[in-house]
XYZ file of C-alpha atoms in Angstrom:
277
model
C -23.340 -46.753 -33.570
C -26.991 -46.243 -32.586
C -28.710 -42.218 -31.942
C -28.948 -41.486 -28.901
C -31.205 -39.642 -26.877
C -32.221 -37.094 -24.230
C -35.731 -36.323 -22.748
C -36.692 -32.516 -22.792
C -40.338 -30.529 -20.791
C -41.448 -29.156 -24.548
C -41.602 -25.098 -24.326
C -43.705 -24.581 -27.434
C -45.223 -26.251 -31.288
C -47.309 -28.048 -29.185
C -49.741 -27.025 -31.927
C -53.759 -27.042 -32.756
C -54.856 -28.988 -30.168
C -52.638 -29.992 -27.566
C -50.984 -25.844 -27.022
C -48.459 -25.596 -23.313
C -49.359 -24.040 -20.831
C -46.818 -23.005 -18.296
C -45.726 -20.572 -15.425
C -42.572 -20.744 -16.062
C -40.344 -22.595 -17.988
C -38.067 -25.669 -17.396
C -36.549 -28.761 -17.833
C -36.676 -31.976 -16.337
C -33.981 -32.245 -13.484
C -34.699 -28.534 -12.783
C -32.613 -28.114 -15.783
C -33.636 -24.008 -16.850
C -34.163 -24.114 -21.114
C -34.820 -20.300 -21.195
C -33.160 -17.955 -18.865
C -32.413 -13.947 -20.008
C -31.069 -14.326 -23.936
C -28.114 -12.529 -23.509
C -28.548 -9.993 -26.128
C -32.038 -8.749 -23.651
C -36.019 -9.649 -22.948
C -37.741 -7.212 -25.210
C -35.687 -6.173 -27.571
C -37.427 -7.589 -30.131
C -41.210 -6.045 -29.150
C -44.534 -7.937 -29.806
C -43.999 -9.213 -33.149
C -40.219 -9.755 -35.256
C -39.149 -8.063 -39.055
C -39.225 -10.979 -41.862
C -35.158 -11.481 -42.381
C -34.073 -9.448 -45.969
C -35.785 -12.131 -48.932
C -32.933 -15.217 -48.973
C -30.476 -15.305 -51.324
C -30.059 -18.353 -53.745
C -28.034 -21.201 -54.848
C -28.438 -22.325 -58.619
C -30.382 -25.600 -57.244
C -33.319 -23.048 -56.766
C -34.112 -21.808 -60.352
C -36.791 -24.282 -60.580
C -38.627 -24.140 -57.381
C -41.997 -23.519 -59.004
C -42.084 -26.497 -59.943
C -41.906 -28.191 -56.961
C -45.644 -27.951 -56.616
C -47.270 -31.234 -57.577
C -50.216 -31.017 -59.699
C -52.805 -28.048 -58.439
C -56.131 -30.741 -58.008
C -53.695 -32.755 -55.285
C -54.443 -32.160 -51.394
C -51.019 -32.063 -49.150
C -50.963 -31.574 -45.066
C -54.321 -29.807 -43.628
C -55.581 -29.278 -47.165
C -52.514 -26.811 -48.475
C -51.458 -27.897 -52.316
C -48.627 -30.601 -51.492
C -45.530 -29.783 -52.285
C -42.782 -32.460 -54.663
C -39.295 -33.806 -53.041
C -36.797 -30.501 -52.983
C -33.982 -30.672 -50.726
C -34.514 -27.464 -49.363
C -30.804 -27.338 -47.533
C -29.641 -26.849 -51.124
C -31.544 -23.459 -52.322
C -30.082 -21.355 -50.281
C -26.638 -18.784 -51.060
C -23.850 -20.536 -49.633
C -22.170 -18.185 -49.206
C -25.480 -16.445 -47.259
C -24.905 -19.716 -45.063
C -22.057 -19.165 -43.878
C -21.477 -15.883 -43.293
C -25.031 -15.747 -41.270
C -23.941 -18.299 -39.118
C -21.221 -17.259 -38.679
C -22.383 -14.788 -37.269
C -25.649 -15.008 -35.606
C -24.360 -19.026 -34.124
C -26.930 -20.854 -36.348
C -25.082 -23.813 -36.786
C -25.236 -23.822 -40.210
C -27.098 -26.931 -41.181
C -29.698 -25.246 -39.384
C -29.528 -21.895 -41.165
C -29.885 -24.266 -44.639
C -33.503 -25.304 -43.161
C -34.054 -22.538 -41.549
C -33.659 -20.581 -44.962
C -34.161 -23.075 -47.299
C -37.962 -23.680 -45.737
C -38.889 -19.886 -46.104
C -37.941 -20.219 -50.076
C -39.986 -23.014 -50.968
C -43.050 -21.275 -48.847
C -42.215 -17.680 -50.109
C -41.972 -18.210 -54.264
C -43.821 -21.648 -54.447
C -46.921 -20.728 -51.803
C -46.787 -16.841 -51.905
C -46.093 -16.792 -47.402
C -43.591 -14.864 -46.655
C -42.523 -17.246 -43.315
C -38.926 -15.225 -42.596
C -36.050 -18.175 -42.226
C -35.031 -15.265 -38.755
C -38.598 -16.605 -36.822
C -37.721 -20.304 -37.795
C -34.321 -19.669 -36.433
C -36.203 -18.149 -33.026
C -38.207 -21.170 -32.820
C -35.660 -23.600 -33.247
C -33.201 -21.726 -31.186
C -36.476 -21.021 -28.169
C -37.474 -25.079 -28.989
C -34.462 -27.235 -28.941
C -31.749 -24.916 -29.501
C -31.628 -25.582 -33.006
C -31.173 -29.530 -31.169
C -28.258 -28.356 -28.838
C -30.167 -28.703 -26.155
C -27.028 -31.764 -23.608
C -25.008 -31.019 -26.681
C -26.397 -32.860 -29.382
C -25.855 -31.716 -32.907
C -28.187 -31.527 -36.302
C -25.334 -33.804 -38.848
C -24.290 -33.291 -41.811
C -27.370 -35.044 -43.400
C -29.521 -32.810 -41.007
C -30.057 -35.787 -38.386
C -30.435 -35.303 -35.368
C -27.010 -36.840 -33.499
C -29.437 -37.516 -30.145
C -33.707 -37.694 -30.448
C -35.022 -35.086 -28.246
C -38.339 -36.299 -26.506
C -40.520 -34.136 -24.354
C -41.792 -34.503 -20.459
C -44.921 -36.974 -21.079
C -47.912 -35.464 -21.759
C -50.000 -36.585 -18.245
C -51.570 -33.519 -16.813
C -48.743 -32.946 -14.920
C -45.885 -29.875 -15.013
C -48.514 -27.497 -16.877
C -48.790 -29.865 -19.557
C -52.659 -30.411 -21.154
C -53.293 -34.886 -20.220
C -52.794 -36.120 -23.829
C -53.255 -40.140 -24.245
C -50.736 -41.807 -27.114
C -51.747 -41.580 -30.152
C -49.200 -42.835 -32.746
C -48.374 -46.283 -30.130
C -44.915 -44.542 -29.417
C -44.175 -44.820 -32.976
C -42.845 -41.138 -32.998
C -41.909 -40.421 -29.074
C -41.384 -43.964 -27.976
C -43.583 -43.425 -25.081
C -47.564 -45.683 -25.816
C -49.178 -44.248 -23.037
C -48.800 -40.534 -23.278
C -47.864 -38.256 -26.413
C -44.902 -36.522 -26.355
C -43.301 -33.524 -28.261
C -40.009 -34.447 -29.851
C -37.599 -33.817 -32.714
C -35.617 -29.412 -32.948
C -38.879 -28.081 -33.369
C -41.142 -30.064 -30.389
C -44.003 -31.275 -32.856
C -46.679 -33.994 -31.125
C -47.031 -37.355 -32.841
C -51.156 -35.723 -34.011
C -50.082 -32.991 -34.863
C -46.984 -33.950 -37.280
C -49.735 -37.394 -38.976
C -51.499 -33.896 -40.335
C -48.868 -31.979 -41.119
C -45.733 -33.756 -41.215
C -43.935 -33.557 -45.167
C -40.516 -34.140 -46.617
C -38.473 -31.478 -46.149
C -35.047 -33.459 -47.940
C -36.200 -35.550 -50.811
C -35.494 -38.806 -49.160
C -39.576 -39.660 -48.735
C -39.440 -39.823 -45.456
C -42.008 -37.235 -43.294
C -39.329 -36.995 -40.287
C -40.545 -34.839 -37.487
C -36.479 -34.960 -36.047
C -34.907 -34.320 -39.183
C -34.753 -30.423 -39.380
C -35.389 -30.395 -43.197
C -38.778 -31.453 -42.633
C -39.519 -30.141 -39.411
C -38.073 -26.814 -40.576
C -40.533 -26.962 -43.581
C -43.516 -28.417 -41.494
C -42.860 -25.235 -39.077
C -43.669 -22.842 -42.771
C -46.221 -24.492 -43.832
C -48.202 -24.735 -40.629
C -47.005 -20.862 -39.943
C -48.636 -19.817 -44.035
C -51.834 -22.101 -43.655
C -53.004 -20.197 -39.599
C -52.350 -16.747 -41.146
C -51.267 -16.797 -45.062
C -48.440 -14.363 -44.212
C -46.859 -13.729 -41.564
C -45.739 -10.341 -42.788
C -46.674 -6.526 -40.754
C -47.096 -6.822 -36.418
C -49.864 -8.572 -36.775
C -49.888 -11.747 -39.308
C -47.181 -12.466 -37.438
C -48.112 -12.657 -33.524
C -50.744 -14.289 -34.469
C -48.934 -17.268 -36.730
C -46.968 -17.754 -32.987
C -50.482 -18.208 -30.905
C -50.871 -21.238 -33.377
C -48.173 -21.973 -32.857
C -47.627 -21.572 -29.019
C -50.766 -19.253 -27.762
C -48.202 -18.498 -24.584
C -47.216 -14.575 -24.359
C -43.593 -15.523 -22.942
C -43.228 -17.366 -25.924
C -43.704 -14.717 -28.262
C -41.925 -12.949 -26.548
C -39.393 -15.253 -26.553
C -39.535 -16.411 -30.143
C -39.770 -12.184 -31.291
C -36.118 -11.853 -29.152
C -34.398 -13.723 -30.950
C -36.058 -13.649 -34.433
C -35.194 -10.108 -34.172
C -31.704 -10.449 -33.396
C -30.968 -13.076 -35.812
C -32.635 -10.239 -38.508
C -30.408 -7.478 -37.518
C -27.079 -9.059 -37.623
C -28.294 -9.874 -41.097
C -28.999 -6.546 -41.661
C -25.416 -5.614 -40.044
C -23.830 -7.767 -42.773
C -26.045 -6.500 -45.709
C -27.175 -3.775 -45.613
């Protein structure tokens, strides 16, 4: 069956050169994406504490081997990552229990937690699975907007495209940079995937998070690992309020976005603490 597509107004992850400046968050056709979070705005403060370190599966024993030779260069000048299936790294019991308690789809949580493990154990940078989950919630409700879902292999049942970044709807004007290869638009760039990367940023930072040899912004493993490395490069680590805020600002430099991600990330971390102490 051919993958169906839906279009949304990106509210984040217009990284680096294309930070989206908005007065209100909204979708095309007037549908509001975020609204008030069920656990209340402001509960997380301006920054979110990182969730507890993720317990690992047996597949994570040789995690350090996922960095290639030191003289090679990866995205953004960082050391490159060897082919790694990040979703296999977190402990299965932890995944099942945290997914059930938080409402995060288990396949999405596996990507967030796996990316956190690689960032921490390979690059020495704590991102926090809950930080990535907070971003994933704000950007696309973990890939579930418009009834879509993340499939068992990590791909999207409905690809998510942002509106054209043509200077309207409070967006920056970004003429096409990829000839429509990632976003299907040969006139203007659009943010794509569950974590809403623009093509130009993906060209610089995109990595393969599931070991299939392809860097795909529509795949949750690739998107989560890329987001983690981008945040690490921006700040070095997200431990501590100032570092966390600075890293999130590099992803999207708006106070409302930062607050929404902090709220969601704090909410998820608190649930995990209640489960495991």
